[in-house]
Amino acid sequence: MGFWKSLFSSTDASIEKPTSTESYVVPGSGEGASDRATPRIFFSTEREIDLYELEELCDAVGWSRRPLRKVKKAIQHSFLVASMWEQRGVQRRLVGFARATSDHAFNATIWDVVVHPDFQGKGLGKALMKFMIKKLRSEDISNITLFADPHVVNFYRNLGFMQDPEGIKGMFWYPD
Amino acid sequence: MGFWKSLFSSTDASIEKPTSTESYVVPGSGEGASDRATPRIFFSTEREIDLYELEELCDAVGWSRRPLRKVKKAIQHSFLVASMWEQRGVQRRLVGFARATSDHAFNATIWDVVVHPDFQGKGLGKALMKFMIKKLRSEDISNITLFADPHVVNFYRNLGFMQDPEGIKGMFWYPD
């Protein structure tokens, strides 16, 4: 036990996860200035996400509600958490979200990709996914996977994701 | 940052992962006693796995070699690591392995399922997977996923895994 124990005790989960305050402006965003301020879209890997604001975002796309306690735990134990924000002056609004689980070495699996309906059709989902891929690649993850609902298979295909490569099948086990 | 930081600093990765010394004997194993001792098969979630022994196991099924540094990291950051051993007297031999990544809340993804060729066709792969499912279920994970090579799709289907449920597609992104 000594070997693994010493590995674990020197490893804080938060250190090895690629969290950062880094953000950037999507090229082409910031158009359509309002009378208050020019809105800008930016991305972040910070995990400081108001769970109620996230729930509101997921409600907006019609997802079933999940216990916030479990959502908090899932965010805490995801390898990468990406959020997309609209900023107007000092106000910011959560408009997109995605996260990935990973073994920190070979594989990552992307879950819970959501873009607010008001912000769909503007290339922002694509930008969010490119942000995810860039971050995962920067961590040397080479196998990025996901499970796509039928209506978004083409969206992911356009981003370079392959469906069932070499006949590999996504499979699910649910409790009875 | 304060909120998440305090969550993380109170969370040691090793504590929340379902590692244990628990093991059990597969019903029906232990048959065919040798002249040395009755061989027994047991399972463990301990992470104390000799990486060279694991590499030998993966070699035996023809997998490409991977850097041990990365294998070590992947094991360390997997949510669940299951190993299957043959015990003869005080000697034990690694004969199977599987691991799962997870967000510790909703989803788990099983990777690297391997059973030594000498031990295939005896129901041990099935027993290993049942052990994985039982452990993940005991952690309240309800969505267990995997990506199955074509020749093992039926193996997983027999265990209750569904292929592309509701048209959900497994998708992969690899670097160019």
Short mmCIF file of N, CA, C and O in Angstrom, two decimals, chain B residues 61 63 96-99 110-115 125 128-129 132 146 155-156:
data_model
loop_
_atom_site.label_atom_id
_atom_site.label_comp_id
_atom_site.label_asym_id
_atom_site.label_seq_id
_atom_site.Cartn_x
_atom_site.Cartn_y
_atom_site.Cartn_z
N VAL B 61 -2.70 -10.42 -24.56
CA VAL B 61 -3.87 -10.31 -25.45
C VAL B 61 -3.55 -9.45 -26.68
O VAL B 61 -4.44 -9.10 -27.46
N TRP B 63 -2.30 -6.28 -26.94
CA TRP B 63 -2.49 -4.83 -26.94
C TRP B 63 -1.16 -4.12 -27.21
O TRP B 63 -0.08 -4.61 -26.82
N GLY B 96 -6.64 -10.81 -14.77
CA GLY B 96 -7.66 -9.94 -15.37
C GLY B 96 -7.59 -8.55 -14.79
O GLY B 96 -7.06 -8.36 -13.68
N PHE B 97 -8.12 -7.60 -15.55
CA PHE B 97 -8.03 -6.20 -15.13
C PHE B 97 -9.14 -5.41 -15.82
O PHE B 97 -9.54 -5.73 -16.95
N ALA B 98 -9.63 -4.40 -15.14
CA ALA B 98 -10.54 -3.42 -15.75
C ALA B 98 -10.51 -2.18 -14.88
O ALA B 98 -10.15 -2.25 -13.70
N ARG B 99 -10.85 -1.05 -15.47
CA ARG B 99 -10.92 0.17 -14.66
C ARG B 99 -12.03 1.06 -15.21
O ARG B 99 -12.50 0.85 -16.34
N ILE B 110 -16.15 2.41 -18.51
CA ILE B 110 -15.23 1.29 -18.26
C ILE B 110 -14.21 1.20 -19.39
O ILE B 110 -14.57 1.30 -20.57
N TRP B 111 -12.95 1.06 -19.01
CA TRP B 111 -11.86 0.98 -19.98
C TRP B 111 -10.99 -0.24 -19.67
O TRP B 111 -10.94 -0.70 -18.52
N ASP B 112 -10.23 -0.66 -20.68
CA ASP B 112 -9.13 -1.60 -20.48
C ASP B 112 -9.56 -2.91 -19.81
O ASP B 112 -8.94 -3.36 -18.84
N VAL B 113 -10.63 -3.49 -20.32
CA VAL B 113 -11.06 -4.80 -19.79
C VAL B 113 -10.21 -5.89 -20.44
O VAL B 113 -10.18 -6.01 -21.67
N VAL B 114 -9.53 -6.64 -19.64
CA VAL B 114 -8.65 -7.68 -20.19
C VAL B 114 -8.67 -8.93 -19.31
O VAL B 114 -8.67 -8.83 -18.07
N VAL B 115 -8.73 -10.07 -19.95
CA VAL B 115 -8.64 -11.37 -19.26
C VAL B 115 -7.56 -12.18 -19.99
O VAL B 115 -7.54 -12.24 -21.22
N GLY B 125 -14.44 -13.36 -17.43
CA GLY B 125 -14.65 -12.00 -17.92
C GLY B 125 -15.99 -11.47 -17.45
O GLY B 125 -16.11 -10.33 -17.01
N LEU B 128 -15.76 -10.69 -13.79
CA LEU B 128 -15.02 -9.44 -13.60
C LEU B 128 -15.93 -8.24 -13.86
O LEU B 128 -15.95 -7.28 -13.09
N MET B 129 -16.70 -8.31 -14.95
CA MET B 129 -17.61 -7.21 -15.29
C MET B 129 -18.72 -7.08 -14.25
O MET B 129 -19.11 -5.97 -13.89
N MET B 132 -17.31 -5.25 -11.42
CA MET B 132 -17.24 -3.81 -11.74
C MET B 132 -18.62 -3.15 -11.55
O MET B 132 -18.74 -2.11 -10.91
N LEU B 146 -19.47 2.13 -21.84
CA LEU B 146 -18.19 1.63 -22.36
C LEU B 146 -18.21 1.70 -23.87
O LEU B 146 -19.25 1.92 -24.49
N PHE B 155 -20.76 -10.01 -25.97
CA PHE B 155 -20.35 -10.29 -24.58
C PHE B 155 -20.98 -9.26 -23.64
O PHE B 155 -21.58 -9.62 -22.61
N TYR B 156 -20.88 -7.97 -24.01
CA TYR B 156 -21.44 -6.93 -23.14
C TYR B 156 -22.97 -6.92 -23.18
O TYR B 156 -23.61 -6.65 -22.17
#
